[in-house]
JSON list of C-alpha atoms in Angstrom, two decimals:
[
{"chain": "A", "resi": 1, "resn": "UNK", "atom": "CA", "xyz": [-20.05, 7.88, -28.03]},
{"chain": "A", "resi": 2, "resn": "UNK", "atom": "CA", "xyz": [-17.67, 11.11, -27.36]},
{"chain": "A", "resi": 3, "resn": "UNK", "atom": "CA", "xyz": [-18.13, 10.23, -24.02]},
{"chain": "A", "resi": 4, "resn": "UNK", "atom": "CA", "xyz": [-16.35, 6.83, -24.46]},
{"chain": "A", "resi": 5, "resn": "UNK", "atom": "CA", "xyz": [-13.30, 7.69, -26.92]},
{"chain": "A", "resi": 6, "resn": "UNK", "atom": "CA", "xyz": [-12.65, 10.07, -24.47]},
{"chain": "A", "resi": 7, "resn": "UNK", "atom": "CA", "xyz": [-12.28, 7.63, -21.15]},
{"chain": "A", "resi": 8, "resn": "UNK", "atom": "CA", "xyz": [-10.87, 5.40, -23.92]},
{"chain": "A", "resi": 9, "resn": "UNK", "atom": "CA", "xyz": [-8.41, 8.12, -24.62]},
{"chain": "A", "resi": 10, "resn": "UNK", "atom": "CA", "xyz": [-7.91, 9.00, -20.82]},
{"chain": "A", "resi": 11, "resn": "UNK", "atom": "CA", "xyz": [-7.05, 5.42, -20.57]},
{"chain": "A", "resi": 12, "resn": "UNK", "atom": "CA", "xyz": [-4.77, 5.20, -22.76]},
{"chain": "A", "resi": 13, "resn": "UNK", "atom": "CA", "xyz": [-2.66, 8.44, -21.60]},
{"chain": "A", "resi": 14, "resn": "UNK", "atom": "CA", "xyz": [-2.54, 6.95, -18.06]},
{"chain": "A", "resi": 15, "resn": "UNK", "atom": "CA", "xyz": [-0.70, 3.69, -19.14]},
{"chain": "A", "resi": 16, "resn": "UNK", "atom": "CA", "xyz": [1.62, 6.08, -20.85]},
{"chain": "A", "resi": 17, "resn": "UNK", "atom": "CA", "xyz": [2.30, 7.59, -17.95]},
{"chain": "A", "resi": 18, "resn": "UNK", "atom": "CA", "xyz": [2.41, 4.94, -16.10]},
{"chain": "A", "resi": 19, "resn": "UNK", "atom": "CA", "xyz": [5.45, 3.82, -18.39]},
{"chain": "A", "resi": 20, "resn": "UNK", "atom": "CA", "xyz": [7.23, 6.75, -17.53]},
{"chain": "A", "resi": 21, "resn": "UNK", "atom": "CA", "xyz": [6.63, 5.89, -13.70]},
{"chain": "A", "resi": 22, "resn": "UNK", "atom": "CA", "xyz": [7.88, 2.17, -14.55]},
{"chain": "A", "resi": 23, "resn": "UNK", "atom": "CA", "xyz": [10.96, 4.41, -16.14]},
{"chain": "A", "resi": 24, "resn": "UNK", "atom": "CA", "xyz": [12.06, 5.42, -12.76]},
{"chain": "A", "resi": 25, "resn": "UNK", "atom": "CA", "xyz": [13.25, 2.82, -11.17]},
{"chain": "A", "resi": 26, "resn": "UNK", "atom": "CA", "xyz": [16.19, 2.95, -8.82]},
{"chain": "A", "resi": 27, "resn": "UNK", "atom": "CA", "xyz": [18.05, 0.82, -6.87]},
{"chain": "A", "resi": 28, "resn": "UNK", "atom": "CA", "xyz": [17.35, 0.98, -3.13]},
{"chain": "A", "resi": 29, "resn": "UNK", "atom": "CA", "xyz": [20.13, 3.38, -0.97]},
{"chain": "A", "resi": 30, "resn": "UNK", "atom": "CA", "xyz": [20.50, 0.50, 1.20]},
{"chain": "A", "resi": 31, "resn": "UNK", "atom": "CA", "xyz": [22.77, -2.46, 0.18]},
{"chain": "A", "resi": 32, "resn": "UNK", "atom": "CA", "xyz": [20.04, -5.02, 1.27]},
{"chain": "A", "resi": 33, "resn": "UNK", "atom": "CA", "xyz": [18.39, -7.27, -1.51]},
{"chain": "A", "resi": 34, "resn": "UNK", "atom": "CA", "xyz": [15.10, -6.02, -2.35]},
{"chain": "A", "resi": 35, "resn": "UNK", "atom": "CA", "xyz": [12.71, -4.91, -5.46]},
{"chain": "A", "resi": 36, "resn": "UNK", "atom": "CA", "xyz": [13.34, -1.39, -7.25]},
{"chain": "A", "resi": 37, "resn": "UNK", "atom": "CA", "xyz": [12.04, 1.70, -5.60]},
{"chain": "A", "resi": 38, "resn": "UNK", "atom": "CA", "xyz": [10.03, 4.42, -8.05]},
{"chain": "A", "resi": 39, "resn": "UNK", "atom": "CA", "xyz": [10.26, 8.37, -7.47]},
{"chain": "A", "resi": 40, "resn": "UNK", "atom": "CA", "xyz": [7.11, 9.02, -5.53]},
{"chain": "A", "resi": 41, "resn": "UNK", "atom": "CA", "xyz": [5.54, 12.02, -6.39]},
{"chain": "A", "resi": 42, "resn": "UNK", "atom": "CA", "xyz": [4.92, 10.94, -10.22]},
{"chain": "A", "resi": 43, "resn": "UNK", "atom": "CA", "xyz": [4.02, 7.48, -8.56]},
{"chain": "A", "resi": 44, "resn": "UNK", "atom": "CA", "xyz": [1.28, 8.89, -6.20]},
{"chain": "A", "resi": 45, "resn": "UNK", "atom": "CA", "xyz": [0.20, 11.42, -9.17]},
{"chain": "A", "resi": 46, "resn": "UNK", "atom": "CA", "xyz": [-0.30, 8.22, -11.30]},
{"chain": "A", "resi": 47, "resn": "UNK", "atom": "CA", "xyz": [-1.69, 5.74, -8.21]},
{"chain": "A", "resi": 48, "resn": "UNK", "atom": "CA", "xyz": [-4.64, 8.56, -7.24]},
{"chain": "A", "resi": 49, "resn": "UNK", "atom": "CA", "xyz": [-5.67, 9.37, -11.02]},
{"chain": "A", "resi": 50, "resn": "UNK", "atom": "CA", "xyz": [-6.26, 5.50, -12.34]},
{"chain": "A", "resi": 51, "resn": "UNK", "atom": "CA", "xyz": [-7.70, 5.13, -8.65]},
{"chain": "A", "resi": 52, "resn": "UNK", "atom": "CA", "xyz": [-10.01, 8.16, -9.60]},
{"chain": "A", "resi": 53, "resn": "UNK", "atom": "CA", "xyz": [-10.59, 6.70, -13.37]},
{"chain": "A", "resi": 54, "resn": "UNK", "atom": "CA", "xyz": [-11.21, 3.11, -12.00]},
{"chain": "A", "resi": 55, "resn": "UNK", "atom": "CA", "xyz": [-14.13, 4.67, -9.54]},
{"chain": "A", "resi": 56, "resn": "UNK", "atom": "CA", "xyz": [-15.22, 6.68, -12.06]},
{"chain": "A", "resi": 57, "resn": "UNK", "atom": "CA", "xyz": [-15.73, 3.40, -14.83]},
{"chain": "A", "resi": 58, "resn": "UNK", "atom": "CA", "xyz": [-16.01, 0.29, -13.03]},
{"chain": "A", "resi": 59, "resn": "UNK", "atom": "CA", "xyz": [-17.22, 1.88, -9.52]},
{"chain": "A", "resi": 60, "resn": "UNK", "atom": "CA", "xyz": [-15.62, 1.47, -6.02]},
{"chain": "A", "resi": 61, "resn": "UNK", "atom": "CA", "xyz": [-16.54, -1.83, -5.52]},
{"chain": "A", "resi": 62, "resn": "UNK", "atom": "CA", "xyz": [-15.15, -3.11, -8.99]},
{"chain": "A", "resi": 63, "resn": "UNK", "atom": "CA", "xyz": [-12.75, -6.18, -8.98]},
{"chain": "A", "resi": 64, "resn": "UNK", "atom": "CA", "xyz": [-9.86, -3.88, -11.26]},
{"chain": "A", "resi": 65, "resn": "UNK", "atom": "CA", "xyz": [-10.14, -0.76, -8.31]},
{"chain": "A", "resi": 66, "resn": "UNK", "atom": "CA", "xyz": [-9.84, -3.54, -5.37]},
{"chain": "A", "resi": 67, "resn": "UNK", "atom": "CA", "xyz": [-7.09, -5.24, -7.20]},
{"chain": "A", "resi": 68, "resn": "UNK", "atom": "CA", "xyz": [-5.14, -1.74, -8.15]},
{"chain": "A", "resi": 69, "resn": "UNK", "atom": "CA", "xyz": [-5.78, -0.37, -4.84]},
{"chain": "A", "resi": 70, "resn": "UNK", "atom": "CA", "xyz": [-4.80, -3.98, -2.79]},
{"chain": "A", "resi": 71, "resn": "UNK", "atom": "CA", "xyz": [-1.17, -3.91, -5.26]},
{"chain": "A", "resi": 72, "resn": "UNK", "atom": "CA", "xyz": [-0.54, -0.13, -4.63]},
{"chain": "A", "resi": 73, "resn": "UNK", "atom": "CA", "xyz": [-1.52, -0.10, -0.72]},
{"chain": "A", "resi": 74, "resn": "UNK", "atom": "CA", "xyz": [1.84, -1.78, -0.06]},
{"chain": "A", "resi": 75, "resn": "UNK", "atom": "CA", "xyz": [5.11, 0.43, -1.00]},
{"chain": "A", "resi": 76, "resn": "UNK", "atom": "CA", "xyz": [5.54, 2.13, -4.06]},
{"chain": "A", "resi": 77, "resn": "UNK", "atom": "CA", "xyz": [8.69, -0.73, -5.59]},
{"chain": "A", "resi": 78, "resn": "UNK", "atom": "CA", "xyz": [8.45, -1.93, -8.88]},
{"chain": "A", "resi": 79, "resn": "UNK", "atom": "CA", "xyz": [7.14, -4.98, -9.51]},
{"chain": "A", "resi": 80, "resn": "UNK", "atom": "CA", "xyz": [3.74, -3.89, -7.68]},
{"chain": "A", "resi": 81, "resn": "UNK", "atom": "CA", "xyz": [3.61, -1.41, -10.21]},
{"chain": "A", "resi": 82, "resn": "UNK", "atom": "CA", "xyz": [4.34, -3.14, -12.89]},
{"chain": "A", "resi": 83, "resn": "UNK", "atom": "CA", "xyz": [1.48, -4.89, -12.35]},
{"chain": "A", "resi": 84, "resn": "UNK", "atom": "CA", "xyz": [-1.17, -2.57, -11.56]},
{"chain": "A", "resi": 85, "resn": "UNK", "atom": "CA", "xyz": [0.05, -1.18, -14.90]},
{"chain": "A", "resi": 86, "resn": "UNK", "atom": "CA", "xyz": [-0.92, -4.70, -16.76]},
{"chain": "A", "resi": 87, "resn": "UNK", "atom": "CA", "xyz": [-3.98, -4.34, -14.43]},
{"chain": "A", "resi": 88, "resn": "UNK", "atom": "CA", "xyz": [-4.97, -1.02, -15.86]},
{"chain": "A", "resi": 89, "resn": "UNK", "atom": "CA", "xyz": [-4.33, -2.23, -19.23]},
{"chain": "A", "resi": 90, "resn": "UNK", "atom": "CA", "xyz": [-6.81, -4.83, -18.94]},
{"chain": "A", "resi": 91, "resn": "UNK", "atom": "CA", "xyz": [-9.11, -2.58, -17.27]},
{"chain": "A", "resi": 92, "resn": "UNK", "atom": "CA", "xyz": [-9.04, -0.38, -21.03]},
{"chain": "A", "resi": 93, "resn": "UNK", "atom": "CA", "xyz": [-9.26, -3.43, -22.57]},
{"chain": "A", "resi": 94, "resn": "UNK", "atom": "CA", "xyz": [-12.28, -4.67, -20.71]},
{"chain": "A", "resi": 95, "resn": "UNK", "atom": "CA", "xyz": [-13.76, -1.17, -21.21]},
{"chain": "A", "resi": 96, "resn": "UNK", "atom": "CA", "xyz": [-13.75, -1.57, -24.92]},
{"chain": "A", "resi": 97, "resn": "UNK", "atom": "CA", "xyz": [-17.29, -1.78, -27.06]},
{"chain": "A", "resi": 98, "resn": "UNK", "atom": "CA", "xyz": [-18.72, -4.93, -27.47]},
{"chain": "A", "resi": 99, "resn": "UNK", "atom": "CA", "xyz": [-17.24, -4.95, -31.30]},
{"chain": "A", "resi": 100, "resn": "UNK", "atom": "CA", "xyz": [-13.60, -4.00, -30.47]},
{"chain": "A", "resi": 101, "resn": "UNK", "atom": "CA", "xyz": [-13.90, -7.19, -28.90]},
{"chain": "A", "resi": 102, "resn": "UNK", "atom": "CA", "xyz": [-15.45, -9.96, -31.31]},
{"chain": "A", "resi": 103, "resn": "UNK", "atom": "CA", "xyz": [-12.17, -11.23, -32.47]},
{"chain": "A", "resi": 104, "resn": "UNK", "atom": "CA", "xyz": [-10.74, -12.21, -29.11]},
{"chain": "A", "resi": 105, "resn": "UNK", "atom": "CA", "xyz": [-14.17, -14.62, -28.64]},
{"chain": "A", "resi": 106, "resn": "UNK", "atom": "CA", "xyz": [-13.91, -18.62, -29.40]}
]
């Protein structure tokens, strides 16, 4: 059970963080339209630990580490990120014990 509160936990600290990557945003230097561009090195610090915690929990061949991996393999702009993020999210969510989960069940 410590096991779990503490991926649970692990979880839960990497969608914080991954609001502080959202919280870089920046327009692009060039004038051209396009999506927001993030500051890389807390991106890639972010990207390669939920890539690492997705293995880890769900296993390489998982549906949530394709997915994160396929939005993240293009460039490192916003809106890609944004999702993963909501990705990850559900990812915890899914993770949960069976009882966390009774009340969203029809």
């Amino acid at each position: 059970m410590e096991c779990k509160e503490e991926i649970r936990r692990y979880f839960d600290e990497l969608i914080a963080l991954g609001e502080l990557v959202l919280a870089t945003k920046q327009s692009p230097d060039t004038p051209a339209i396009g999506d927001f561009v993030l500051e890389p090195r807390i991106t890639y610090v972010w990207v390669t630990h939920v890539q690492n915690l997705l293995v880890k929990v769900f296993g390489a061949e998982s549906a949530y580490y394709e997915n994160f991996s396929y939005l993240i393999g293009r460039e490192l702009t916003f809106m890609p990120m944004l999702r993963a993020q909501e990705l990850l999210k559900s990812a915890r969510d899914s993770f949960l014990p069976e009882s966390s989960v009774q009340g969203y069940q029809t």
